GROMACS .gro file of C-alpha atoms in nm:
model
  201
    1MET     CA    1  -1.758  22.804 -10.661
    2LYS     CA    2  -1.682  22.436 -10.598
    3ASP     CA    3  -1.357  22.278 -10.484
    4LEU     CA    4  -1.191  22.014 -10.701
    5PRO     CA    5  -1.091  21.724 -10.474
    6PHE     CA    6  -0.888  21.560 -10.753
    7PHE     CA    7  -0.735  21.772 -11.028
    8THR     CA    8  -0.519  21.558 -11.256
    9SER     CA    9  -0.270  21.677 -11.513
   10SER     CA   10   0.026  21.514 -11.683
   11GLU     CA   11   0.237  21.665 -11.401
   12GLY     CA   12   0.051  21.506 -11.108
   13ILE     CA   13  -0.258  21.513 -10.885
   14ALA     CA   14  -0.374  21.790 -10.653
   15SER     CA   15  -0.679  21.916 -10.468
   16LEU     CA   16  -0.787  22.268 -10.562
   17ILE     CA   17  -0.973  22.472 -10.301
   18LEU     CA   18  -1.162  22.728 -10.508
   19SER     CA   19  -1.451  22.802 -10.270
   20GLU     CA   20  -1.245  23.073 -10.100
   21ILE     CA   21  -1.204  23.279 -10.419
   22PRO     CA   22  -1.532  23.477 -10.403
   23VAL     CA   23  -1.463  23.597 -10.047
   24SER     CA   24  -1.084  23.632 -10.017
   25GLY     CA   25  -0.958  23.606 -10.375
   26ASN     CA   26  -0.732  23.320 -10.261
   27ALA     CA   27  -0.710  22.968 -10.403
   28TYR     CA   28  -0.535  22.683 -10.225
   29VAL     CA   29  -0.363  22.385 -10.385
   30ILE     CA   30  -0.284  22.070 -10.190
   31VAL     CA   31  -0.034  21.861 -10.386
   32ARG     CA   32  -0.122  21.492 -10.362
   33SER     CA   33   0.117  21.319 -10.603
   34VAL     CA   34   0.387  21.452 -10.837
   35PHE     CA   35   0.463  21.276 -11.168
   36THR     CA   36   0.730  21.516 -11.300
   37THR     CA   37   0.822  21.813 -11.078
   38THR     CA   38   0.634  22.000 -10.805
   39ASP     CA   39   0.695  22.328 -10.988
   40ALA     CA   40   0.538  22.200 -11.312
   41LEU     CA   41   0.232  22.070 -11.126
   42CYS     CA   42   0.199  22.400 -10.935
   43LYS     CA   43   0.207  22.594 -11.264
   44ASP     CA   44  -0.075  22.378 -11.406
   45CYS     CA   45  -0.283  22.422 -11.091
   46ALA     CA   46  -0.215  22.796 -11.069
   47GLY     CA   47  -0.330  22.840 -11.429
   48LEU     CA   48  -0.668  22.684 -11.354
   49CYS     CA   49  -0.705  22.875 -11.024
   50THR     CA   50  -0.623  23.206 -11.193
   51ALA     CA   51  -0.872  23.130 -11.471
   52ALA     CA   52  -1.132  23.072 -11.196
   53GLY     CA   53  -1.065  23.423 -11.063
   54ALA     CA   54  -0.799  23.373 -10.796
   55ARG     CA   55  -0.580  23.674 -10.729
   56GLN     CA   56  -0.338  23.466 -10.521
   57VAL     CA   57  -0.259  23.093 -10.516
   58VAL     CA   58  -0.077  22.915 -10.234
   59PHE     CA   59   0.046  22.555 -10.218
   60SER     CA   60   0.094  22.280  -9.962
   61GLY     CA   61   0.107  21.902  -9.949
   62ASN     CA   62   0.334  21.626 -10.075
   63GLY     CA   63   0.589  21.797 -10.292
   64ASN     CA   64   0.935  21.947 -10.306
   65PHE     CA   65   0.865  22.316 -10.246
   66ARG     CA   66   1.231  22.425 -10.232
   67GLY     CA   67   1.273  22.757 -10.406
   68ARG     CA   68   0.924  22.877 -10.313
   69ARG     CA   69   0.866  23.143 -10.047
   70THR     CA   70   0.684  23.043  -9.730
   71ALA     CA   71   0.338  23.199  -9.714
   72ALA     CA   72   0.233  23.067  -9.374
   73ARG     CA   73   0.357  22.823  -9.112
   74ILE     CA   74   0.066  22.695  -8.906
   75ILE     CA   75   0.167  22.577  -8.559
   76TRP     CA   76  -0.012  22.434  -8.257
   77ARG     CA   77  -0.027  22.643  -7.941
   78SER     CA   78  -0.164  22.525  -7.607
   79ILE     CA   79  -0.207  22.620  -7.243
   80GLU     CA   80  -0.369  22.469  -6.936
   81ARG     CA   81  -0.702  22.636  -6.857
   82ALA     CA   82  -0.588  22.709  -6.498
   83ALA     CA   83  -0.298  22.920  -6.631
   84LEU     CA   84  -0.529  23.163  -6.811
   85PRO     CA   85  -0.627  23.483  -6.628
   86ASP     CA   86  -0.980  23.538  -6.504
   87THR     CA   87  -1.209  23.751  -6.717
   88GLU     CA   88  -1.552  23.907  -6.686
   89ALA     CA   89  -1.605  23.852  -7.058
   90VAL     CA   90  -1.851  23.583  -7.166
   91ALA     CA   91  -1.869  23.382  -7.489
   92VAL     CA   92  -2.217  23.296  -7.616
   93LEU     CA   93  -2.298  23.065  -7.905
   94THR     CA   94  -2.476  23.226  -8.200
   95ASP     CA   95  -2.624  23.138  -8.537
   96ALA     CA   96  -2.673  23.502  -8.640
   97PRO     CA   97  -2.582  23.573  -9.007
   98GLU     CA   98  -2.399  23.887  -8.890
   99TRP     CA   99  -2.132  23.666  -8.732
  100ALA     CA  100  -2.005  23.546  -9.073
  101ILE     CA  101  -1.995  23.905  -9.202
  102ARG     CA  102  -1.791  24.028  -8.904
  103TYR     CA  103  -1.568  23.718  -8.915
  104HIS     CA  104  -1.477  23.783  -9.280
  105GLU     CA  105  -1.405  24.149  -9.204
  106ARG     CA  106  -1.164  24.052  -8.927
  107PHE     CA  107  -0.995  23.758  -9.104
  108ARG     CA  108  -0.973  23.888  -9.462
  109HIS     CA  109  -0.602  23.973  -9.417
  110ILE     CA  110  -0.515  23.627  -9.275
  111LEU     CA  111  -0.400  23.418  -9.572
  112THR     CA  112  -0.500  23.077  -9.436
  113ALA     CA  113  -0.829  23.175  -9.269
  114LYS     CA  114  -1.127  22.966  -9.372
  115THR     CA  115  -1.430  23.142  -9.518
  116TYR     CA  116  -1.789  23.049  -9.438
  117ALA     CA  117  -2.096  23.078  -9.660
  118ALA     CA  118  -2.309  23.080  -9.344
  119THR     CA  119  -2.248  23.106  -8.972
  120PRO     CA  120  -2.096  22.770  -8.867
  121GLU     CA  121  -2.181  22.560  -8.564
  122GLY     CA  122  -1.968  22.672  -8.270
  123ALA     CA  123  -1.970  23.041  -8.368
  124CYS     CA  124  -1.965  23.276  -8.068
  125TRP     CA  125  -1.991  23.640  -7.974
  126VAL     CA  126  -1.778  23.760  -7.684
  127THR     CA  127  -1.934  24.028  -7.462
  128LYS     CA  128  -1.812  24.224  -7.161
  129GLY     CA  129  -2.011  24.476  -6.965
  130GLY     CA  130  -2.293  24.458  -7.219
  131ARG     CA  131  -2.057  24.541  -7.511
  132ARG     CA  132  -1.970  24.302  -7.791
  133ILE     CA  133  -1.588  24.291  -7.781
  134GLY     CA  134  -1.504  23.994  -8.003
  135LEU     CA  135  -1.602  23.679  -8.182
  136GLY     CA  136  -1.474  23.328  -8.208
  137LEU     CA  137  -1.530  22.973  -8.318
  138VAL     CA  138  -1.500  22.661  -8.105
  139SER     CA  139  -1.485  22.344  -8.310
  140GLY     CA  140  -1.356  21.993  -8.251
  141GLY     CA  141  -1.242  22.077  -7.899
  142VAL     CA  142  -1.012  22.361  -8.011
  143LEU     CA  143  -1.029  22.737  -8.051
  144ALA     CA  144  -1.074  22.751  -8.429
  145ALA     CA  145  -1.091  23.133  -8.448
  146VAL     CA  146  -1.047  23.433  -8.219
  147ALA     CA  147  -1.094  23.796  -8.326
  148THR     CA  148  -1.140  24.121  -8.139
  149LEU     CA  149  -1.402  24.383  -8.218
  150GLU     CA  150  -1.269  24.622  -7.956
  151ARG     CA  151  -0.904  24.724  -7.927
  152GLY     CA  152  -0.716  24.561  -7.639
  153SER     CA  153  -0.972  24.287  -7.580
  154GLY     CA  154  -0.770  23.992  -7.713
  155ALA     CA  155  -0.696  23.830  -7.377
  156ASP     CA  156  -1.060  23.862  -7.267
  157CYS     CA  157  -1.176  23.702  -7.592
  158VAL     CA  158  -0.936  23.407  -7.565
  159CYS     CA  159  -1.024  23.342  -7.199
  160ALA     CA  160  -1.400  23.367  -7.255
  161LEU     CA  161  -1.389  23.133  -7.554
  162ALA     CA  162  -1.163  22.887  -7.370
  163ALA     CA  163  -1.435  22.851  -7.106
  164LEU     CA  164  -1.655  22.680  -7.368
  165LEU     CA  165  -1.403  22.404  -7.443
  166PRO     CA  166  -1.442  22.066  -7.269
  167SER     CA  167  -1.073  21.994  -7.206
  168ASP     CA  168  -0.842  22.146  -6.945
  169GLU     CA  169  -0.583  22.184  -7.222
  170ILE     CA  170  -0.676  22.476  -7.446
  171ARG     CA  171  -0.544  22.421  -7.800
  172LEU     CA  172  -0.545  22.632  -8.115
  173LEU     CA  173  -0.368  22.669  -8.448
  174CYS     CA  174  -0.201  22.997  -8.539
  175ALA     CA  175  -0.003  23.119  -8.838
  176MET     CA  176   0.344  23.221  -8.723
  177GLU     CA  177   0.319  23.509  -8.970
  178ASN     CA  178   0.018  23.648  -8.780
  179ARG     CA  179   0.243  23.850  -8.549
  180GLN     CA  180  -0.035  24.018  -8.354
  181ALA     CA  181  -0.199  23.687  -8.261
  182MET     CA  182   0.135  23.522  -8.186
  183ALA     CA  183   0.227  23.809  -7.950
  184LEU     CA  184  -0.107  23.775  -7.769
  185TYR     CA  185  -0.060  23.400  -7.717
  186ASP     CA  186   0.298  23.461  -7.600
  187ARG     CA  187   0.173  23.713  -7.340
  188LEU     CA  188  -0.089  23.467  -7.217
  189GLY     CA  189   0.172  23.191  -7.181
  190PHE     CA  190   0.067  22.953  -7.459
  191SER     CA  191   0.336  22.699  -7.545
  192MET     CA  192   0.450  22.660  -7.906
  193GLY     CA  193   0.407  22.316  -8.054
  194GLY     CA  194   0.520  22.171  -8.382
  195VAL     CA  195   0.439  22.288  -8.730
  196HIS     CA  196   0.103  22.153  -8.842
  197GLU     CA  197   0.131  22.259  -9.205
  198ILE     CA  198   0.324  22.499  -9.429
  199TRP     CA  199   0.181  22.693  -9.722
  200TYR     CA  200   0.400  22.831 -10.001
  201PHE     CA  201   0.366  23.104 -10.264
   0.00000   0.00000   0.00000
């Protein structure tokens, strides 16, 4: 299913992200310009997304979203590499198709998680003691994804993946509503930066 970079109605202009529907059932609308009201434009966009098979539609962008519930607040988190604990876990780049399958299993419940038709560049397995304990994605100098495959291995996964990044400042984006991930980053000492984007129901 293809995204619509420019969907125009009498209510305004938006980008419709429909490529996520087959995997997660979610569609995303980025409001670009409002001619009448944000709510009217969102209703037009939601109608098309629902007709395309979306079970849930969320909205972001340039609009007045007052009155809508917050779906996710994406914030920056960072830490200096030297502040992270040592780990025996190792992150290894992979292009194995299984990575995308396991990624989607782990991130299906995260509303704003990106889906991948194939294993992307920067995909990694995290191993420790010969066991696969997690997976991740390093992209654009940041930790783009971290997931555990073994209970209690979150810190090891973060530290192993951080070792692959070129900068001494380790940065990532996290949804504030992802309480488990937020608690892990709190325990590790990551600072909380500003809100990068907000998505609304």
